[in-house]
PDB file of C-alpha atoms in Angstrom:
ATOM      1  CA  UNK A  16     122.438  57.027 -71.831  1.00 40.00           C
ATOM      2  CA  UNK A  17     122.249  58.798 -68.469  1.00 42.00           C
ATOM      3  CA  UNK A  18     123.779  62.233 -68.025  1.00 43.00           C
ATOM      4  CA  UNK A  19     126.817  62.402 -65.826  1.00 45.00           C
ATOM      5  CA  UNK A  20     126.643  64.380 -62.590  1.00 45.00           C
ATOM      6  CA  UNK A  21     129.130  66.918 -63.949  1.00 49.00           C
ATOM      7  CA  UNK A  22     127.170  67.323 -67.161  1.00 48.00           C
ATOM      8  CA  UNK A  23     123.853  68.261 -65.533  1.00 48.00           C
ATOM      9  CA  UNK A  24     125.472  70.515 -62.931  1.00 51.00           C
ATOM     10  CA  UNK A  25     127.653  72.338 -65.408  1.00 52.00           C
ATOM     11  CA  UNK A  26     126.858  76.089 -65.412  1.00 47.00           C
ATOM     12  CA  UNK A  27     126.420  75.968 -69.188  1.00 52.00           C
ATOM     13  CA  UNK A  28     123.714  73.297 -68.745  1.00 63.00           C
ATOM     14  CA  UNK A  29     122.000  75.020 -65.806  1.00 71.00           C
ATOM     15  CA  UNK A  30     119.512  77.782 -66.247  1.00 83.00           C
ATOM     16  CA  UNK A  31     120.749  80.975 -64.688  1.00 89.00           C
ATOM     17  CA  UNK A  32     118.162  82.896 -62.630  1.00 88.00           C
ATOM     18  CA  UNK A  33     117.824  86.652 -62.929  1.00 89.00           C
ATOM     19  CA  UNK A  34     119.486  86.914 -59.505  1.00 90.00           C
ATOM     20  CA  UNK A  35     122.505  84.918 -60.717  1.00 90.00           C
ATOM     21  CA  UNK A  36     122.693  87.009 -63.889  1.00 92.00           C
ATOM     22  CA  UNK A  37     122.569  90.142 -61.775  1.00 92.00           C
ATOM     23  CA  UNK A  38     125.358  88.826 -59.527  1.00 92.00           C
ATOM     24  CA  UNK A  39     127.448  88.114 -62.608  1.00 94.00           C
ATOM     25  CA  UNK A  40     126.832  91.572 -64.078  1.00 92.00           C
ATOM     26  CA  UNK A  41     127.706  93.252 -60.777  1.00 92.00           C
ATOM     27  CA  UNK A  42     130.901  91.224 -60.487  1.00 93.00           C
ATOM     28  CA  UNK A  43     131.916  92.163 -64.032  1.00 92.00           C
ATOM     29  CA  UNK A  44     131.079  95.770 -63.321  1.00 90.00           C
ATOM     30  CA  UNK A  45     133.332  95.636 -60.231  1.00 92.00           C
ATOM     31  CA  UNK A  46     136.236  93.568 -61.687  1.00 94.00           C
ATOM     32  CA  UNK A  47     136.027  94.271 -65.422  1.00 91.00           C
ATOM     33  CA  UNK A  48     136.182  91.919 -68.381  1.00 90.00           C
ATOM     34  CA  UNK A  49     139.885  91.069 -67.863  1.00 92.00           C
ATOM     35  CA  UNK A  50     139.472  89.429 -64.432  1.00 94.00           C
ATOM     36  CA  UNK A  51     137.250  86.421 -65.038  1.00 96.00           C
ATOM     37  CA  UNK A  52     138.781  84.429 -62.180  1.00 96.00           C
ATOM     38  CA  UNK A  53     137.793  87.202 -59.747  1.00 96.00           C
ATOM     39  CA  UNK A  54     134.329  87.400 -61.312  1.00 94.00           C
ATOM     40  CA  UNK A  55     133.812  83.633 -60.983  1.00 94.00           C
ATOM     41  CA  UNK A  56     135.038  83.670 -57.376  1.00 93.00           C
ATOM     42  CA  UNK A  57     132.692  86.496 -56.404  1.00 93.00           C
ATOM     43  CA  UNK A  58     129.626  84.932 -58.102  1.00 92.00           C
ATOM     44  CA  UNK A  59     130.345  81.618 -56.457  1.00 90.00           C
ATOM     45  CA  UNK A  60     130.735  83.210 -53.001  1.00 91.00           C
ATOM     46  CA  UNK A  61     127.426  85.041 -53.395  1.00 88.00           C
ATOM     47  CA  UNK A  62     125.542  82.031 -54.778  1.00 82.00           C
ATOM     48  CA  UNK A  63     126.721  78.478 -54.216  1.00 73.00           C
ATOM     49  CA  UNK A  64     124.041  76.973 -56.504  1.00 74.00           C
ATOM     50  CA  UNK A  65     126.718  76.119 -59.041  1.00 68.00           C
ATOM     51  CA  UNK A  66     128.998  73.372 -57.774  1.00 69.00           C
ATOM     52  CA  UNK A  67     131.652  74.327 -60.302  1.00 79.00           C
ATOM     53  CA  UNK A  68     131.811  77.788 -61.775  1.00 84.00           C
ATOM     54  CA  UNK A  69     134.816  78.641 -63.899  1.00 91.00           C
ATOM     55  CA  UNK A  70     136.051  81.884 -65.361  1.00 94.00           C
ATOM     56  CA  UNK A  71     135.145  80.473 -68.786  1.00 95.00           C
ATOM     57  CA  UNK A  72     131.575  79.736 -67.674  1.00 92.00           C
ATOM     58  CA  UNK A  73     131.206  83.312 -66.445  1.00 94.00           C
ATOM     59  CA  UNK A  74     132.668  84.755 -69.634  1.00 95.00           C
ATOM     60  CA  UNK A  75     130.313  82.662 -71.790  1.00 95.00           C
ATOM     61  CA  UNK A  76     127.251  83.651 -69.748  1.00 94.00           C
ATOM     62  CA  UNK A  77     128.334  87.293 -69.784  1.00 92.00           C
ATOM     63  CA  UNK A  78     128.668  87.158 -73.580  1.00 92.00           C
ATOM     64  CA  UNK A  79     125.160  85.694 -73.750  1.00 92.00           C
ATOM     65  CA  UNK A  80     123.834  88.521 -71.589  1.00 91.00           C
ATOM     66  CA  UNK A  81     125.782  91.071 -73.656  1.00 87.00           C
ATOM     67  CA  UNK A  82     124.140  89.809 -76.849  1.00 89.00           C
ATOM     68  CA  UNK A  83     120.726  89.741 -75.221  1.00 88.00           C
ATOM     69  CA  UNK A  84     120.856  93.274 -73.887  1.00 83.00           C
ATOM     70  CA  UNK A  85     123.107  94.906 -76.523  1.00 77.00           C
ATOM     71  CA  UNK A  86     120.509  94.560 -79.281  1.00 70.00           C
ATOM     72  CA  UNK A  87     119.019  97.801 -77.981  1.00 60.00           C
ATOM     73  CA  UNK A  88     122.435  99.520 -77.709  1.00 55.00           C
ATOM     74  CA  UNK A  89     124.298  98.606 -80.874  1.00 51.00           C
ATOM     75  CA  UNK A  90     123.036  97.604 -84.282  1.00 51.00           C
ATOM     76  CA  UNK A  91     124.465  94.294 -85.486  1.00 50.00           C
ATOM     77  CA  UNK A  92     127.742  94.605 -87.357  1.00 52.00           C
ATOM     78  CA  UNK A  93     128.303  98.229 -86.387  1.00 51.00           C
ATOM     79  CA  UNK A  94     131.140  97.602 -83.935  1.00 53.00           C
ATOM     80  CA  UNK A  95     133.965  95.150 -83.670  1.00 56.00           C
ATOM     81  CA  UNK A  96     134.504  92.859 -80.661  1.00 56.00           C
ATOM     82  CA  UNK A  97     137.102  95.105 -78.988  1.00 57.00           C
ATOM     83  CA  UNK A  98     134.855  98.149 -79.204  1.00 57.00           C
ATOM     84  CA  UNK A  99     131.970  96.194 -77.709  1.00 54.00           C
ATOM     85  CA  UNK A 100     134.131  94.823 -74.918  1.00 54.00           C
ATOM     86  CA  UNK A 101     135.297  98.318 -74.008  1.00 55.00           C
ATOM     87  CA  UNK A 102     131.808  99.728 -74.280  1.00 51.00           C
ATOM     88  CA  UNK A 103     130.257  97.152 -71.969  1.00 50.00           C
ATOM     89  CA  UNK A 104     132.899  96.953 -69.394  1.00 53.00           C
ATOM     90  CA  UNK A 105     130.706  99.446 -67.555  1.00 62.00           C
ATOM     91  CA  UNK A 106     127.707  97.076 -68.037  1.00 74.00           C
ATOM     92  CA  UNK A 107     125.204  99.671 -69.252  1.00 73.00           C
ATOM     93  CA  UNK A 108     122.369  97.112 -68.980  1.00 80.00           C
ATOM     94  CA  UNK A 109     123.003  96.434 -65.291  1.00 83.00           C
ATOM     95  CA  UNK A 110     120.020  98.600 -64.403  1.00 84.00           C
ATOM     96  CA  UNK A 111     117.775  96.565 -66.715  1.00 86.00           C
ATOM     97  CA  UNK A 112     118.778  93.383 -64.857  1.00 88.00           C
ATOM     98  CA  UNK A 113     118.071  95.093 -61.529  1.00 87.00           C
ATOM     99  CA  UNK A 114     114.604  96.064 -62.745  1.00 91.00           C
ATOM    100  CA  UNK A 115     113.914  92.491 -63.889  1.00 90.00           C
ATOM    101  CA  UNK A 116     114.957  91.198 -60.450  1.00 90.00           C
ATOM    102  CA  UNK A 117     112.813  93.752 -58.638  1.00 93.00           C
ATOM    103  CA  UNK A 118     109.832  92.747 -60.817  1.00 94.00           C
ATOM    104  CA  UNK A 119     110.446  89.078 -59.947  1.00 92.00           C
ATOM    105  CA  UNK A 120     110.596  89.875 -56.236  1.00 91.00           C
ATOM    106  CA  UNK A 121     107.423  91.991 -56.515  1.00 93.00           C
ATOM    107  CA  UNK A 122     105.547  89.098 -58.159  1.00 93.00           C
ATOM    108  CA  UNK A 123     106.826  86.714 -55.477  1.00 91.00           C
ATOM    109  CA  UNK A 124     105.604  88.998 -52.680  1.00 92.00           C
ATOM    110  CA  UNK A 125     102.224  89.273 -54.393  1.00 90.00           C
ATOM    111  CA  UNK A 126     101.951  85.460 -54.553  1.00 89.00           C
ATOM    112  CA  UNK A 127     102.796  85.213 -50.851  1.00 86.00           C
ATOM    113  CA  UNK A 128     100.263  87.914 -50.019  1.00 81.00           C
ATOM    114  CA  UNK A 129      97.577  85.995 -51.903  1.00 78.00           C
ATOM    115  CA  UNK A 130      98.429  82.728 -50.174  1.00 80.00           C
ATOM    116  CA  UNK A 131      98.336  84.385 -46.723  1.00 82.00           C
ATOM    117  CA  UNK A 132      94.953  86.040 -47.335  1.00 69.00           C
TER     118      UNK A 132
END
């Protein structure tokens, strides 16, 4: 059975690049975790790769990022969901995402330098 157009273009089905994750983290940092419509709108304006990007999609991806980066910040089971939400509204791992993006850009520039030489 073939996948529908909506299914393969759904943000949950798409792989988010580091740049898109960084845009999401910056939008959450700016708007907070109570304004998912504003977050989705900002991410979509900055990157139109996603044809449909909902507040729920952004919240799910943000929660994925939170789990990925919070392993270093909080031991599992040591804080409840409200405490974590309040703790990360400032997005303490934003700098880690920036560093990942800078590393990607650096590798890309090195590849271009090699192809030009």
